[in-house]
Short mmCIF file of C-alpha atoms and ligand atoms in Angstrom, two decimals:
data_model
loop_
_atom_site.label_atom_id
_atom_site.label_comp_id
_atom_site.label_asym_id
_atom_site.label_seq_id
_atom_site.Cartn_x
_atom_site.Cartn_y
_atom_site.Cartn_z
CA MET A 6 0.00 0.00 0.00
CA THR A 7 1.45 3.37 -0.97
CA LEU A 8 0.46 6.92 -0.09
CA GLU A 9 -1.15 7.13 -3.51
CA HIS A 10 -3.91 4.92 -2.09
CA ARG A 11 -4.18 6.85 1.13
CA VAL A 12 -4.21 10.50 0.02
CA LYS A 13 -7.74 11.90 -0.09
CA PRO A 14 -8.86 11.67 -3.74
CA HIS A 15 -10.14 15.27 -3.81
CA VAL A 16 -6.71 16.47 -2.66
CA ALA A 17 -4.80 14.25 -5.09
CA ASP A 18 -6.94 15.73 -7.88
CA LEU A 19 -6.00 19.35 -7.10
CA SER A 20 -3.80 21.33 -9.47
CA PRO A 21 -1.59 23.57 -7.34
CA TYR A 22 -2.04 27.35 -7.71
CA GLN A 23 0.30 28.78 -10.34
CA PRO A 24 1.77 32.04 -9.05
CA GLY A 25 3.22 34.74 -11.30
CA LYS A 26 6.77 34.01 -12.42
CA PRO A 27 9.34 35.62 -10.08
CA ILE A 28 11.65 38.21 -11.70
CA GLU A 29 14.79 36.41 -10.44
CA GLU A 30 13.67 33.14 -12.08
CA LEU A 31 13.18 34.77 -15.49
CA GLU A 32 16.48 36.63 -15.25
CA ARG A 33 18.26 33.37 -14.38
CA GLU A 34 16.58 31.49 -17.23
CA LEU A 35 17.24 34.11 -19.91
CA GLY A 36 20.52 35.47 -18.56
CA ILE A 37 19.02 38.98 -18.67
CA ARG A 38 18.77 41.83 -16.16
CA GLU A 39 16.08 44.33 -15.32
CA ALA A 40 13.13 42.17 -16.16
CA VAL A 41 9.76 43.72 -15.35
CA LYS A 42 7.01 41.89 -13.45
CA LEU A 43 3.45 42.92 -14.17
CA ALA A 44 1.97 39.59 -13.20
CA SER A 45 0.71 39.49 -9.63
CA ASN A 46 -1.29 42.70 -9.10
CA GLU A 47 1.21 43.99 -6.57
CA ASN A 48 1.81 47.64 -5.67
CA PRO A 49 4.59 48.96 -7.96
CA LEU A 50 5.44 51.70 -5.44
CA GLY A 51 6.31 49.10 -2.82
CA PRO A 52 5.21 49.20 0.81
CA SER A 53 4.75 52.35 2.86
CA PRO A 54 8.13 53.30 4.39
CA ARG A 55 6.27 53.54 7.70
CA ALA A 56 5.18 49.91 7.37
CA VAL A 57 8.75 48.81 6.66
CA GLU A 58 10.01 50.70 9.69
CA ALA A 59 7.32 49.20 11.94
CA ALA A 60 8.11 45.68 10.73
CA ARG A 61 11.80 46.27 11.31
CA ALA A 62 11.15 47.49 14.85
CA ALA A 63 8.91 44.47 15.53
CA LEU A 64 11.71 42.07 14.55
CA ALA A 65 13.44 42.78 17.88
CA GLY A 66 10.53 41.06 19.61
CA VAL A 67 10.15 37.94 17.53
CA HIS A 68 11.34 35.63 20.28
CA ARG A 69 7.78 36.09 21.57
CA TYR A 70 4.67 34.70 19.91
CA PRO A 71 2.57 37.33 18.19
CA ASP A 72 -0.67 38.52 19.75
CA GLY A 73 -3.04 35.74 18.68
CA ALA A 74 -5.97 38.17 18.72
CA SER A 75 -4.16 40.82 16.62
CA PHE A 76 -5.39 43.31 19.22
CA ALA A 77 -3.72 46.45 17.82
CA LEU A 78 -4.73 45.82 14.23
CA ARG A 79 -8.24 44.83 15.31
CA ARG A 80 -8.68 48.05 17.26
CA LYS A 81 -7.42 50.23 14.41
CA LEU A 82 -9.51 48.53 11.74
CA SER A 83 -12.68 48.35 13.78
CA ALA A 84 -12.47 52.12 14.35
CA ARG A 85 -11.74 52.80 10.70
CA LEU A 86 -14.45 50.52 9.31
CA GLU A 87 -16.94 51.31 12.09
CA VAL A 88 -17.55 47.68 12.95
CA ALA A 89 -17.27 45.91 16.30
CA PRO A 90 -13.86 44.31 17.03
CA GLU A 91 -15.49 40.86 17.16
CA GLN A 92 -16.68 41.28 13.57
CA LEU A 93 -13.10 40.99 12.26
CA VAL A 94 -11.15 37.82 11.45
CA PHE A 95 -7.49 38.08 10.45
CA GLY A 96 -5.51 35.74 8.25
CA ALA A 97 -2.15 35.23 6.59
CA GLY A 98 -3.58 36.90 3.50
CA SER A 99 -7.28 36.89 2.66
CA ASP A 100 -6.52 33.48 1.12
CA GLU A 101 -6.59 32.13 4.63
CA ILE A 102 -10.02 33.59 5.35
CA LEU A 103 -11.29 31.70 2.30
CA GLU A 104 -9.75 28.54 3.75
CA LEU A 105 -11.43 29.18 7.11
CA ILE A 106 -14.81 29.62 5.42
CA ALA A 107 -14.29 26.35 3.55
CA LYS A 108 -13.17 24.58 6.71
CA ALA A 109 -16.22 25.79 8.61
CA PHE A 110 -18.91 25.41 5.93
CA LEU A 111 -17.87 23.03 3.14
CA GLY A 112 -17.59 19.26 3.05
CA GLU A 113 -18.54 16.32 0.91
CA GLY A 114 -21.84 16.84 -0.89
CA ASP A 115 -21.75 20.63 -0.47
CA GLU A 116 -21.46 23.15 -3.28
CA ALA A 117 -19.89 26.57 -3.65
CA VAL A 118 -21.01 28.88 -6.45
CA PHE A 119 -18.67 31.46 -7.97
CA ALA A 120 -18.12 33.14 -11.33
CA TRP A 121 -15.57 31.88 -13.83
CA PRO A 122 -12.98 33.05 -14.77
CA SER A 123 -12.38 34.40 -11.29
CA PHE A 124 -9.74 34.05 -8.57
CA ALA A 125 -7.89 30.79 -9.19
CA MET A 126 -7.91 29.86 -5.50
CA TYR A 127 -11.70 29.43 -5.34
CA PRO A 128 -11.86 25.99 -6.97
CA ILE A 129 -8.71 24.89 -5.14
CA VAL A 130 -10.11 25.84 -1.73
CA VAL A 131 -13.54 24.35 -2.45
CA LYS A 132 -12.20 21.07 -3.84
CA GLY A 133 -9.63 20.93 -1.03
CA ALA A 134 -12.53 20.84 1.44
CA GLY A 135 -14.07 17.91 -0.46
CA ALA A 136 -16.93 20.04 -1.81
CA ARG A 137 -18.06 20.67 -5.38
CA PRO A 138 -17.19 23.93 -7.16
CA VAL A 139 -20.02 25.34 -9.29
CA PRO A 140 -18.37 27.85 -11.64
CA VAL A 141 -20.80 30.11 -13.52
CA PRO A 142 -19.46 31.68 -16.75
CA LEU A 143 -19.01 35.45 -16.86
CA ASP A 144 -21.15 37.24 -19.44
CA ALA A 145 -19.80 38.32 -22.84
CA ALA A 146 -18.32 41.51 -21.34
CA PHE A 147 -16.49 39.40 -18.68
CA VAL A 148 -18.85 40.61 -15.93
CA HIS A 149 -20.40 38.38 -13.24
CA ASP A 150 -23.67 36.97 -14.56
CA LEU A 151 -25.48 37.37 -11.24
CA PRO A 152 -28.88 36.10 -12.48
CA ALA A 153 -27.17 32.91 -13.73
CA MET A 154 -25.34 32.60 -10.42
CA ALA A 155 -28.65 32.94 -8.57
CA GLU A 156 -30.03 30.13 -10.76
CA ALA A 157 -27.04 27.95 -9.85
CA VAL A 158 -27.79 28.21 -6.12
CA GLY A 159 -29.52 25.05 -4.94
CA SER A 160 -30.23 23.05 -1.82
CA ARG A 161 -26.59 21.92 -1.57
CA THR A 162 -25.13 25.42 -1.89
CA ARG A 163 -23.38 26.50 1.29
CA VAL A 164 -21.14 29.31 -0.01
CA VAL A 165 -21.44 31.86 -2.83
CA ILE A 166 -18.47 34.04 -3.77
CA VAL A 167 -18.72 37.35 -5.64
CA CYS A 168 -15.29 38.71 -6.53
CA ASN A 169 -15.72 42.47 -6.89
CA PRO A 170 -13.75 43.79 -8.77
CA ASN A 171 -13.16 40.43 -10.39
CA ASN A 172 -9.71 38.92 -10.80
CA PRO A 173 -8.55 38.26 -13.57
CA THR A 174 -10.89 40.44 -15.63
CA GLY A 175 -10.97 43.67 -13.55
CA THR A 176 -14.70 44.01 -14.22
CA SER A 177 -17.07 44.89 -11.40
CA VAL A 178 -20.74 44.68 -10.49
CA GLY A 179 -22.72 47.72 -9.39
CA ALA A 180 -24.81 48.25 -6.27
CA ALA A 181 -28.20 47.65 -7.93
CA ALA A 182 -27.16 44.30 -9.48
CA LEU A 183 -25.65 43.13 -6.20
CA GLU A 184 -28.77 44.23 -4.33
CA ARG A 185 -31.03 42.09 -6.55
CA PHE A 186 -28.69 39.13 -6.11
CA ALA A 187 -27.82 39.33 -2.41
CA ALA A 188 -31.33 40.14 -1.21
CA ALA A 189 -32.69 36.97 -2.87
CA LEU A 190 -30.01 34.60 -1.58
CA PRO A 191 -31.24 31.98 0.93
CA ASP A 192 -30.41 32.92 4.55
CA ASP A 193 -28.41 29.76 5.22
CA VAL A 194 -25.87 30.45 2.43
CA VAL A 195 -22.64 32.24 3.29
CA LEU A 196 -22.19 35.16 0.91
CA VAL A 197 -18.52 36.05 0.38
CA LEU A 198 -17.79 39.45 -1.18
CA ASP A 199 -14.12 39.23 -2.11
CA GLU A 200 -13.01 42.87 -2.24
CA ALA A 201 -9.24 42.40 -2.61
CA TYR A 202 -9.20 45.26 -5.16
CA CYS A 203 -12.10 47.43 -3.93
CA GLU A 204 -9.89 50.43 -3.09
CA TYR A 205 -9.09 50.89 -6.79
CA ALA A 206 -12.72 50.92 -7.95
CA ARG A 207 -13.82 54.17 -9.58
CA ARG A 208 -17.40 53.53 -10.66
CA SER A 209 -19.72 55.74 -8.65
CA ASP A 210 -22.17 52.90 -7.95
CA PHE A 211 -19.54 50.48 -6.62
CA PRO A 212 -21.37 48.54 -3.89
CA ASP A 213 -20.74 49.21 -0.23
CA GLY A 214 -19.90 45.64 0.75
CA LEU A 215 -19.80 46.47 4.45
CA SER A 216 -23.42 47.61 4.34
CA TRP A 217 -24.28 44.02 3.35
CA VAL A 218 -22.53 42.75 6.47
CA ALA A 219 -24.88 44.96 8.48
CA ARG A 220 -27.93 44.00 6.44
CA ARG A 221 -27.46 40.31 5.84
CA PRO A 222 -26.16 37.93 8.54
CA GLY A 223 -23.91 35.33 6.94
CA THR A 224 -22.12 37.84 4.70
CA ALA A 225 -18.32 38.08 4.78
CA VAL A 226 -16.37 40.90 3.11
CA LEU A 227 -12.77 39.87 2.40
CA ARG A 228 -10.02 42.46 2.12
CA THR A 229 -6.24 42.39 2.03
CA PHE A 230 -3.07 44.34 2.74
CA SER A 231 -1.43 42.63 -0.28
CA LYS A 232 -2.62 45.00 -2.99
CA VAL A 233 -3.13 48.73 -2.41
CA TYR A 234 -1.13 48.60 0.86
CA GLY A 235 1.82 46.94 -0.85
CA LEU A 236 2.34 44.19 1.75
CA ALA A 237 1.86 41.03 -0.34
CA GLY A 238 5.02 39.47 1.09
CA MET A 239 3.85 40.07 4.66
CA ARG A 240 0.64 38.06 4.28
CA VAL A 241 -2.13 39.93 6.07
CA GLY A 242 -5.77 39.88 5.09
CA TYR A 243 -9.05 40.07 6.94
CA GLY A 244 -12.73 39.37 6.79
CA VAL A 245 -15.53 41.58 8.09
CA MET A 246 -18.71 39.73 9.03
CA ASP A 247 -21.36 39.41 11.71
CA ALA A 248 -20.10 38.25 15.09
CA GLU A 249 -21.76 34.81 14.81
CA LEU A 250 -20.03 34.00 11.52
CA ALA A 251 -16.74 35.42 12.82
CA GLY A 252 -17.08 33.18 15.87
CA TYR A 253 -17.20 30.06 13.67
CA LEU A 254 -14.12 31.13 11.71
CA GLU A 255 -12.30 31.94 14.95
CA ARG A 256 -12.89 28.36 16.10
CA ALA A 257 -11.23 27.12 12.89
CA ARG A 258 -8.33 29.60 12.95
CA HIS A 259 -4.82 28.76 14.11
CA PRO A 260 -3.82 31.03 16.98
CA PHE A 261 -0.71 32.73 15.57
CA ASN A 262 -1.59 32.94 11.89
CA VAL A 263 -0.68 36.63 11.56
CA ASN A 264 2.97 37.05 12.48
CA LEU A 265 4.41 39.85 14.59
CA PRO A 266 6.14 42.02 11.92
CA ALA A 267 3.14 41.54 9.63
CA GLU A 268 0.68 42.90 12.19
CA ALA A 269 2.98 45.84 12.95
CA ALA A 270 3.39 46.61 9.24
CA ALA A 271 -0.36 46.45 8.61
CA CYS A 272 -1.05 48.83 11.53
CA ALA A 273 1.50 51.31 10.21
CA ALA A 274 0.24 50.99 6.63
CA LEU A 275 -3.24 51.98 7.81
CA GLU A 276 -1.79 55.22 9.16
CA ASP A 277 -0.12 56.18 5.88
CA ASP A 278 -2.93 57.74 3.88
CA GLU A 279 -0.46 59.60 1.71
CA HIS A 280 1.08 56.36 0.44
CA LEU A 281 -2.38 55.04 -0.29
CA GLU A 282 -3.30 58.18 -2.25
CA ARG A 283 -0.04 58.06 -4.19
CA THR A 284 -0.69 54.42 -5.05
CA LEU A 285 -4.19 55.18 -6.28
CA ARG A 286 -3.03 58.16 -8.36
CA LEU A 287 -0.23 56.15 -9.96
CA THR A 288 -2.52 53.20 -10.67
CA HIS A 289 -5.39 55.21 -12.11
CA GLN A 290 -3.15 57.38 -14.29
CA GLY A 291 -1.22 54.28 -15.39
CA ALA A 292 -4.43 52.39 -16.18
CA ASP A 293 -5.81 55.27 -18.25
CA THR A 294 -2.59 55.79 -20.20
CA LEU A 295 -1.99 52.09 -20.76
CA ARG A 296 -5.56 51.56 -21.91
CA GLN A 297 -5.16 54.34 -24.49
CA GLU A 298 -1.85 52.95 -25.72
CA LEU A 299 -3.20 49.42 -25.97
CA ALA A 300 -6.26 50.68 -27.83
CA ALA A 301 -3.97 52.61 -30.19
CA LEU A 302 -2.24 49.31 -30.91
CA GLY A 303 -5.63 47.87 -31.80
CA LEU A 304 -5.85 45.62 -28.75
CA GLU A 305 -9.10 44.79 -26.94
CA VAL A 306 -9.04 45.66 -23.24
CA ALA A 307 -11.79 44.66 -20.80
CA ALA A 308 -13.34 47.30 -18.52
CA SER A 309 -11.37 47.41 -15.27
CA ASP A 310 -11.98 48.73 -11.76
CA ALA A 311 -8.79 47.13 -10.45
CA ASN A 312 -5.00 47.57 -10.76
CA PHE A 313 -4.76 45.30 -13.79
CA LEU A 314 -6.12 44.96 -17.32
CA LEU A 315 -7.28 41.88 -19.22
CA VAL A 316 -5.96 42.30 -22.74
CA ARG A 317 -6.40 40.23 -25.88
CA THR A 318 -2.86 40.07 -27.18
CA GLY A 319 -3.16 36.84 -29.16
CA ALA A 320 -2.07 33.26 -28.52
CA GLY A 321 1.55 32.77 -27.46
CA SER A 322 2.07 36.39 -26.39
CA TYR A 323 2.87 35.46 -22.77
CA GLU A 324 5.96 33.51 -23.85
CA ARG A 325 6.93 36.16 -26.42
CA LEU A 326 6.74 38.91 -23.80
CA LEU A 327 8.77 36.79 -21.38
CA ARG A 328 11.59 36.66 -23.91
CA GLN A 329 11.48 40.48 -23.95
CA GLY A 330 11.89 40.46 -20.15
CA VAL A 331 8.27 41.37 -19.39
CA ILE A 332 6.32 39.04 -17.14
CA VAL A 333 2.53 39.21 -17.43
CA ARG A 334 -0.02 36.55 -16.45
CA PRO A 335 -1.10 33.98 -19.03
CA MET A 336 -4.81 33.21 -19.14
CA ASP A 337 -4.64 29.77 -20.79
CA GLY A 338 -5.66 28.10 -17.53
CA PHE A 339 -8.93 30.07 -17.65
CA GLY A 340 -9.75 29.00 -21.19
CA LEU A 341 -8.62 32.40 -22.55
CA PRO A 342 -5.44 31.48 -24.48
CA GLU A 343 -5.52 34.76 -26.45
CA HIS A 344 -5.58 36.95 -23.35
CA VAL A 345 -3.06 38.05 -20.76
CA ARG A 346 -3.59 39.91 -17.50
CA ILE A 347 -1.33 42.92 -17.08
CA THR A 348 -0.77 44.62 -13.71
CA ILE A 349 -0.46 48.41 -13.84
CA GLY A 350 3.15 49.20 -13.02
CA THR A 351 5.20 52.37 -12.73
CA PRO A 352 5.19 54.59 -15.84
CA GLU A 353 8.60 53.10 -16.78
CA GLU A 354 7.34 49.53 -16.39
CA ASN A 355 4.24 50.28 -18.42
CA ARG A 356 6.45 51.80 -21.12
CA ARG A 357 8.59 48.63 -21.18
CA LEU A 358 5.44 46.61 -21.79
CA VAL A 359 4.16 48.82 -24.62
CA ASP A 360 7.61 48.91 -26.24
CA ALA A 361 7.81 45.11 -26.04
CA LEU A 362 4.36 44.73 -27.60
CA ARG A 363 5.36 47.10 -30.41
CA GLU A 364 8.65 45.33 -30.96
CA LEU A 365 6.83 41.99 -31.20
CA GLY A 366 4.26 43.48 -33.57
CA ILE A 367 1.59 42.11 -31.26
CA GLY A 368 -0.91 44.95 -31.58
CA SER A 369 -0.54 45.13 -35.32
CA ASP A 370 -0.98 41.33 -35.62
CA ALA A 371 -4.20 41.48 -33.64
CA THR A 372 -5.48 44.44 -35.67
CA ARG A 373 -4.75 42.68 -38.93
CA GLU A 374 -6.51 39.52 -37.79
CA ALA A 375 -9.51 41.50 -36.53
CA ARG A 376 -9.78 43.34 -39.86
CA ALA A 377 -9.61 40.02 -41.65
CA GLY A 378 -12.41 38.79 -39.34
CA GLY A 379 -10.09 36.08 -38.04
CA ALA A 380 -8.93 35.10 -34.59
CA GLY A 381 -8.60 38.72 -33.50
CA ALA A 382 -12.37 39.34 -33.65
CA ARG A 383 -14.45 39.51 -30.46
CA PRO A 384 -15.79 36.19 -29.15
C1 LIG B 27 -9.55 38.28 -5.80
C2 LIG B 27 -8.50 37.92 -4.84
N1 LIG B 27 -8.85 37.52 -3.62
C3 LIG B 27 -7.94 37.20 -2.70
C4 LIG B 27 -6.60 37.25 -2.99
C5 LIG B 27 -5.66 36.81 -1.94
O1 LIG B 27 -4.80 37.79 -1.55
P1 LIG B 27 -3.93 37.64 -0.25
O2 LIG B 27 -4.01 36.22 0.22
O3 LIG B 27 -2.58 38.05 -0.64
O4 LIG B 27 -4.59 38.57 0.75
C6 LIG B 27 -6.17 37.65 -4.25
C7 LIG B 27 -4.74 37.67 -4.59
O5 LIG B 27 -4.33 37.84 -5.69
C8 LIG B 27 -7.15 37.99 -5.21
O6 LIG B 27 -6.81 38.36 -6.44
#
């Protein structure tokens, strides 16, 4: 008897999450320097200097366990978000909050409904818990098809996830559409609003996810310090929910999941509004400029409320861009082999991308194909 016969079948069947290619790996492989990574929706400005300083200071105390209740961060966030401290659950990234929800609510025979393409961890987390993922295709504009998702909710559904703005498309749903959907959801279904990118959203009717926490027990809003706060390497995320739901996740949580420097960095990052504003300015200006330049190249770009763009660059463009030292995210795994996801970088990084596309003739290829009514035309 080998482990092959002992491992749980639903775990053996998982395909591990494919992260964006690290810069160092590409530079090693190609023997190049100054590669650019626009692949993981990170903050191109880096972390707040205040967060770095706080983490550094916290290192002197790492012979002690961290505060298992994340008291300081809890107090700061509960004041900022105007929720009770016991409505917050912290994790090593918001990934971990997803895991806690799965651990508490999903098992064999249960289903979780989410849109697809969406965050690649959803099916991994759901299958990892032994439950069945129910992916519902996005509409033709790559937006959540909320009526179809509502249809997909059945007696076995325990969890529904709405990723807003959606990764990897950047598209978002507005308050009225979410209202129709959330208000009709059965009371015994956990509604997860994954708002990893909500700070970047510019549409005026972007939903107030936290109001749903107040209105609908069993709703969890997931947020993270990995994106706009520039702390992806620190691993801090959180969920906001009613105290009953938080209590179940707290039972499932490991006591020291948020480490000491990470909590200190997150607290300091919350104090640095200027860094946040600078990040938003850079991202919004970068997104607008890049969108114009990509359109000028004849490339289709999906609407985006996040810090990345889904762009139809044609099959094989991920590898071709890699050879130019530009790392973007391939979309083959989502059934979109002609698309890549591009994170908004600094103006210099964005320029490197556009130059590489031009050099490869990628925009002009796509334009030619579209004119010929071939593979470049809209699906
Ligand atoms: C939609 C979405 N949710 C959650 C996460 C998890 O982020 P983290 O675990 O770094 O907080 C990500 C990361 O890319 C994401 O894109």
